[in-house]
Short mmCIF file of C-alpha atoms and ligand atoms in Angstrom, two decimals:
data_model
loop_
_atom_site.label_atom_id
_atom_site.label_comp_id
_atom_site.label_asym_id
_atom_site.label_seq_id
_atom_site.Cartn_x
_atom_site.Cartn_y
_atom_site.Cartn_z
CA MET A 1 -54.40 -62.27 -24.31
CA LYS A 2 -51.48 -60.05 -24.90
CA PRO A 3 -48.43 -62.01 -23.85
CA ILE A 4 -46.78 -60.33 -21.30
CA LYS A 5 -43.14 -59.48 -21.14
CA LEU A 6 -40.14 -59.99 -18.88
CA GLY A 7 -37.65 -57.37 -18.02
CA VAL A 8 -34.46 -59.63 -16.39
CA ASN A 9 -32.70 -57.08 -13.36
CA ILE A 10 -29.13 -58.56 -13.04
CA ASP A 11 -27.71 -56.38 -10.87
CA HIS A 12 -27.50 -59.31 -8.32
CA VAL A 13 -25.11 -60.71 -11.08
CA ALA A 14 -23.15 -58.34 -10.36
CA THR A 15 -23.50 -58.14 -6.35
CA LEU A 16 -22.08 -61.54 -5.88
CA ARG A 17 -18.71 -60.04 -8.55
CA GLN A 18 -18.48 -56.91 -6.06
CA ALA A 19 -18.76 -59.71 -3.00
CA ARG A 20 -14.97 -60.13 -3.78
CA LEU A 21 -13.95 -57.27 -6.34
CA THR A 22 -13.28 -60.02 -8.75
CA ARG A 23 -13.46 -60.27 -12.66
CA TYR A 24 -16.34 -62.58 -12.22
CA PRO A 25 -19.16 -63.37 -13.03
CA GLU A 26 -19.83 -61.19 -15.29
CA PRO A 27 -23.27 -59.05 -15.73
CA ALA A 28 -22.56 -58.59 -19.26
CA HIS A 29 -22.47 -62.33 -20.21
CA ALA A 30 -25.42 -63.04 -17.53
CA ALA A 31 -27.99 -60.56 -20.10
CA LEU A 32 -27.40 -62.10 -22.84
CA VAL A 33 -27.98 -65.54 -21.43
CA ALA A 34 -30.89 -64.24 -20.14
CA GLU A 35 -31.99 -62.84 -23.43
CA GLN A 36 -31.25 -66.14 -25.60
CA ALA A 37 -33.33 -67.61 -22.73
CA GLY A 38 -36.79 -65.53 -23.81
CA ALA A 39 -36.28 -62.01 -22.04
CA ASP A 40 -37.59 -59.67 -23.69
CA SER A 41 -35.59 -56.50 -21.94
CA ILE A 42 -32.73 -56.28 -19.61
CA THR A 43 -32.90 -54.32 -16.54
CA VAL A 44 -30.07 -52.29 -14.03
CA HIS A 45 -30.40 -49.85 -11.27
CA LEU A 46 -27.18 -48.20 -11.97
CA ARG A 47 -27.14 -47.17 -7.80
CA GLU A 48 -25.27 -43.80 -6.37
CA ASP A 49 -23.03 -46.03 -3.94
CA ARG A 50 -22.55 -48.11 -6.89
CA ARG A 51 -22.96 -51.47 -4.84
CA HIS A 52 -23.55 -53.84 -7.61
CA ILE A 53 -24.14 -52.27 -11.47
CA GLN A 54 -20.72 -50.03 -12.60
CA GLU A 55 -20.86 -47.78 -15.44
CA ARG A 56 -19.26 -49.92 -17.83
CA ASP A 57 -21.51 -52.91 -16.84
CA VAL A 58 -24.00 -50.47 -18.48
CA LYS A 59 -22.03 -49.82 -21.26
CA MET A 60 -21.17 -53.24 -22.11
CA ILE A 61 -24.26 -54.83 -21.96
CA GLN A 62 -25.66 -51.79 -24.33
CA ASP A 63 -22.96 -53.37 -26.56
CA VAL A 64 -24.09 -57.28 -26.75
CA LEU A 65 -27.70 -56.89 -26.61
CA THR A 66 -30.33 -56.64 -29.33
CA ILE A 67 -33.27 -56.37 -26.62
CA PRO A 68 -33.56 -52.72 -24.77
CA VAL A 69 -31.89 -51.88 -21.39
CA ASN A 70 -33.59 -50.59 -18.74
CA LEU A 71 -31.27 -48.36 -16.91
CA GLU A 72 -33.13 -47.80 -12.91
CA LEU A 73 -32.10 -44.24 -11.68
CA ALA A 74 -32.26 -41.55 -8.90
CA VAL A 75 -33.77 -38.28 -9.45
CA THR A 76 -30.55 -36.55 -9.13
CA ALA A 77 -28.73 -34.02 -11.53
CA LYS A 78 -25.39 -36.60 -11.27
CA MET A 79 -27.58 -39.98 -12.95
CA LEU A 80 -29.74 -37.45 -15.04
CA ALA A 81 -26.10 -36.51 -16.76
CA LEU A 82 -24.91 -40.28 -16.89
CA ALA A 83 -28.16 -41.30 -18.15
CA GLU A 84 -27.99 -38.58 -20.77
CA LYS A 85 -24.89 -40.33 -21.49
CA LEU A 86 -25.74 -43.64 -22.04
CA ARG A 87 -28.94 -43.65 -23.60
CA PRO A 88 -30.75 -46.32 -22.80
CA GLN A 89 -34.16 -47.43 -24.39
CA TYR A 90 -35.32 -47.24 -21.02
CA CYS A 91 -35.16 -45.29 -18.49
CA CYS A 92 -36.91 -45.85 -15.06
CA PHE A 93 -36.71 -43.25 -11.93
CA VAL A 94 -36.61 -44.68 -8.31
CA PRO A 95 -36.25 -43.73 -5.07
CA GLU A 96 -33.31 -44.21 -3.35
CA ARG A 97 -32.11 -44.09 0.18
CA ARG A 98 -28.00 -45.10 0.91
CA ALA A 99 -28.71 -47.10 3.95
CA GLU A 100 -31.64 -49.58 2.37
CA LEU A 101 -31.00 -53.11 1.52
CA THR A 102 -33.27 -53.05 -2.40
CA THR A 103 -35.76 -49.78 -2.67
CA GLU A 104 -38.08 -49.68 -0.33
CA GLY A 105 -40.83 -47.73 -1.81
CA GLY A 106 -42.62 -46.41 -5.06
CA LEU A 107 -41.81 -42.34 -5.73
CA GLU A 108 -43.20 -39.53 -4.39
CA VAL A 109 -44.76 -38.35 -7.69
CA ALA A 110 -46.99 -35.92 -7.11
CA GLY A 111 -44.68 -34.54 -4.26
CA GLN A 112 -42.71 -33.57 -6.64
CA LEU A 113 -43.75 -32.85 -9.91
CA GLN A 114 -41.75 -30.12 -11.18
CA LYS A 115 -38.47 -31.76 -10.52
CA LEU A 116 -39.51 -35.36 -12.58
CA ARG A 117 -41.64 -33.26 -15.44
CA ALA A 118 -38.05 -31.80 -16.48
CA ALA A 119 -36.14 -34.84 -15.87
CA CYS A 120 -38.73 -37.10 -17.60
CA ALA A 121 -39.01 -34.03 -20.56
CA THR A 122 -34.77 -34.21 -20.15
CA LEU A 123 -34.85 -38.04 -20.88
CA ARG A 124 -37.97 -38.21 -23.41
CA ALA A 125 -35.84 -35.38 -25.39
CA ASN A 126 -32.48 -37.36 -25.41
CA GLY A 127 -34.26 -41.06 -26.94
CA SER A 128 -34.62 -42.62 -23.58
CA LYS A 129 -38.74 -43.46 -23.04
CA VAL A 130 -39.31 -42.91 -19.21
CA SER A 131 -40.99 -44.59 -16.56
CA LEU A 132 -41.79 -44.42 -12.74
CA PHE A 133 -41.52 -46.71 -9.91
CA ILE A 134 -44.76 -46.34 -8.11
CA ALA A 135 -47.20 -47.28 -5.35
CA ALA A 136 -50.59 -48.32 -6.78
CA ASP A 137 -52.21 -45.51 -5.80
CA ALA A 138 -54.56 -43.07 -7.72
CA VAL A 139 -52.82 -39.64 -6.72
CA GLN A 140 -49.40 -40.97 -7.94
CA ILE A 141 -50.76 -42.48 -11.30
CA ASP A 142 -52.26 -39.10 -11.80
CA ALA A 143 -49.14 -37.40 -10.93
CA ALA A 144 -46.97 -39.89 -13.69
CA VAL A 145 -49.47 -39.09 -16.06
CA ALA A 146 -48.88 -35.11 -15.15
CA ALA A 147 -45.62 -35.40 -15.47
CA GLY A 148 -45.18 -36.70 -19.04
CA ALA A 149 -43.86 -39.91 -18.00
CA ASP A 150 -44.46 -42.74 -21.06
CA MET A 151 -44.69 -45.99 -17.98
CA ILE A 152 -45.26 -46.47 -15.17
CA GLU A 153 -43.55 -49.74 -13.00
CA ILE A 154 -45.88 -50.65 -9.99
CA HIS A 155 -44.73 -51.30 -7.18
CA THR A 156 -45.33 -54.84 -5.57
CA GLY A 157 -42.75 -55.21 -2.95
CA HIS A 158 -46.17 -54.90 -0.39
CA TYR A 159 -47.76 -57.87 -2.26
CA ALA A 160 -44.78 -59.83 -2.40
CA ASP A 161 -44.02 -59.10 1.58
CA CYS A 162 -47.19 -60.74 2.94
CA THR A 163 -46.86 -63.08 4.92
CA ASP A 164 -50.76 -64.61 5.39
CA ALA A 165 -53.73 -64.78 2.71
CA THR A 166 -55.33 -62.51 3.48
CA SER A 167 -53.26 -59.68 3.27
CA ARG A 168 -52.02 -60.95 0.28
CA ALA A 169 -55.63 -60.75 -1.62
CA ASP A 170 -55.91 -57.08 -0.10
CA GLU A 171 -52.39 -56.00 -1.83
CA LEU A 172 -53.33 -57.81 -4.86
CA ASP A 173 -57.09 -55.96 -5.16
CA LYS A 174 -55.37 -52.59 -4.40
CA ILE A 175 -52.67 -53.47 -7.35
CA ALA A 176 -55.39 -54.86 -10.06
CA ARG A 177 -57.35 -51.46 -9.30
CA ALA A 178 -54.07 -49.28 -9.61
CA VAL A 179 -54.05 -51.51 -13.17
CA GLU A 180 -57.51 -50.76 -14.38
CA TYR A 181 -57.46 -47.06 -12.68
CA ALA A 182 -54.18 -46.42 -15.33
CA ALA A 183 -55.60 -47.96 -17.74
CA GLN A 184 -57.93 -45.63 -18.54
CA THR A 185 -54.47 -43.24 -19.23
CA PRO A 186 -51.73 -43.06 -21.96
CA LEU A 187 -49.26 -44.41 -19.75
CA GLN A 188 -47.60 -48.11 -20.20
CA ILE A 189 -48.32 -50.17 -17.16
CA ASN A 190 -45.20 -52.84 -16.21
CA ALA A 191 -45.13 -54.08 -12.76
CA GLY A 192 -42.03 -54.97 -10.49
CA HIS A 193 -40.37 -56.01 -6.94
CA GLY A 194 -40.27 -59.07 -4.61
CA LEU A 195 -42.17 -61.51 -7.56
CA HIS A 196 -41.02 -65.15 -7.33
CA TYR A 197 -42.04 -68.13 -9.04
CA HIS A 198 -44.46 -68.96 -6.05
CA ASN A 199 -46.17 -65.16 -6.21
CA VAL A 200 -45.76 -64.25 -9.71
CA GLN A 201 -48.72 -65.33 -11.34
CA PRO A 202 -51.76 -63.79 -9.85
CA ILE A 203 -49.79 -60.34 -11.09
CA ALA A 204 -48.52 -61.80 -14.49
CA ALA A 205 -52.50 -62.41 -14.83
CA LEU A 206 -53.57 -58.73 -15.23
CA GLU A 207 -54.53 -58.13 -17.77
CA ARG A 208 -53.18 -54.58 -18.68
CA VAL A 209 -49.90 -55.35 -17.26
CA ALA A 210 -47.46 -54.92 -20.43
CA GLU A 211 -44.27 -55.79 -18.18
CA LEU A 212 -42.72 -57.50 -15.48
CA ASN A 213 -39.61 -56.59 -13.76
CA ILE A 214 -37.72 -59.71 -11.95
CA GLY A 215 -34.28 -60.15 -10.25
CA HIS A 216 -33.27 -61.45 -7.14
CA ALA A 217 -35.23 -64.56 -7.58
CA ILE A 218 -34.09 -65.54 -11.45
CA ILE A 219 -30.83 -65.17 -9.86
CA ALA A 220 -30.70 -67.28 -7.43
CA ARG A 221 -32.82 -69.68 -8.84
CA SER A 222 -30.16 -70.15 -11.37
CA ILE A 223 -27.05 -71.03 -8.72
CA PHE A 224 -29.31 -74.42 -9.40
CA SER A 225 -30.83 -74.47 -12.53
CA GLY A 226 -28.72 -72.24 -14.66
CA LEU A 227 -29.86 -68.90 -15.75
CA HIS A 228 -30.96 -69.79 -19.17
CA GLN A 229 -33.24 -72.15 -17.27
CA ALA A 230 -34.17 -70.26 -14.59
CA VAL A 231 -35.42 -67.52 -16.68
CA LYS A 232 -37.47 -70.16 -18.89
CA ASP A 233 -39.18 -71.36 -15.95
CA MET A 234 -40.28 -67.49 -15.06
CA LYS A 235 -41.61 -66.84 -18.90
CA THR A 236 -43.38 -69.79 -18.59
CA LEU A 237 -45.42 -69.47 -15.13
CA MET A 238 -46.06 -65.88 -16.56
CA ASP A 239 -47.17 -67.14 -20.11
CA GLU A 240 -49.51 -69.83 -18.60
CA SER A 241 -50.77 -67.27 -16.41
CA ARG A 242 -52.04 -65.72 -19.55
CA ARG A 243 -54.09 -68.22 -21.08
N1 LIG B 1 -38.71 -53.12 -10.05
C1 LIG B 1 -38.00 -52.03 -9.26
C2 LIG B 1 -37.94 -50.19 -9.82
C3 LIG B 1 -36.64 -52.25 -8.63
O1 LIG B 1 -35.79 -51.51 -7.93
C4 LIG B 1 -36.11 -53.68 -8.62
C5 LIG B 1 -35.25 -54.06 -8.25
O2 LIG B 1 -33.56 -53.11 -8.13
C6 LIG B 1 -36.56 -54.94 -8.90
C7 LIG B 1 -38.14 -54.34 -9.98
C8 LIG B 1 -36.70 -56.38 -9.15
O3 LIG B 1 -37.09 -56.86 -8.18
P1 LIG B 1 -36.51 -57.91 -7.80
O4 LIG B 1 -34.87 -58.28 -7.47
O5 LIG B 1 -37.08 -58.23 -5.93
O6 LIG B 1 -36.97 -58.69 -8.30
#
């Protein structure tokens, strides 16, 4: 089986810094440690309310890393202009609501196809590979193809939220069927949200998934084990599920 890649989301290093408006901890430092520990890309979500990652963080991270930076952003004219200026290797469009604790659902691609087609074309012409964060749903997958995206990221948040084995198995099945469906298209298939050390393996075992984006669980574990070890432990679990 092909190895699976790990994108480490470092937003919550910035959350800790912004809680006190200090100069530490430094997200660019975290990005470097994650890279050295085996991360395949670094994800940052530049939210419109700037609650964690700031524009300067994205620039610093781009400066110091050799692995790709994946910029998550809302589909707004302001964020598009910023992404055009920053030119990250990957951009991932996500829905964004100011009051939410974290990204809650997938993008409604089918319902705003014209807008997303234009946004994908703009960023692709600017040199970024474009991903759409979507639910495990064939309608949204077809729409992602029609929008001209390079990649999709399948939302694993509902799977992660399940509190009993039956509903977790149902959600996993839904994701597995969506992955198989998307595998018939030219899209690269990624997945993420809510994944942690105890639920990652069934998702990582889905052969056609190229990359997982994981943040909160890795940064949380790093308090106890250090970030290098936390990234390594996640990579090991993911690699094991591909053997
Ligand atoms: N993928 C997307 C599109 C996200 O918005 C987030 C959270 O910022 C993640 C993955 C990572 O989620 P978590 O922090 O729960 O691992």
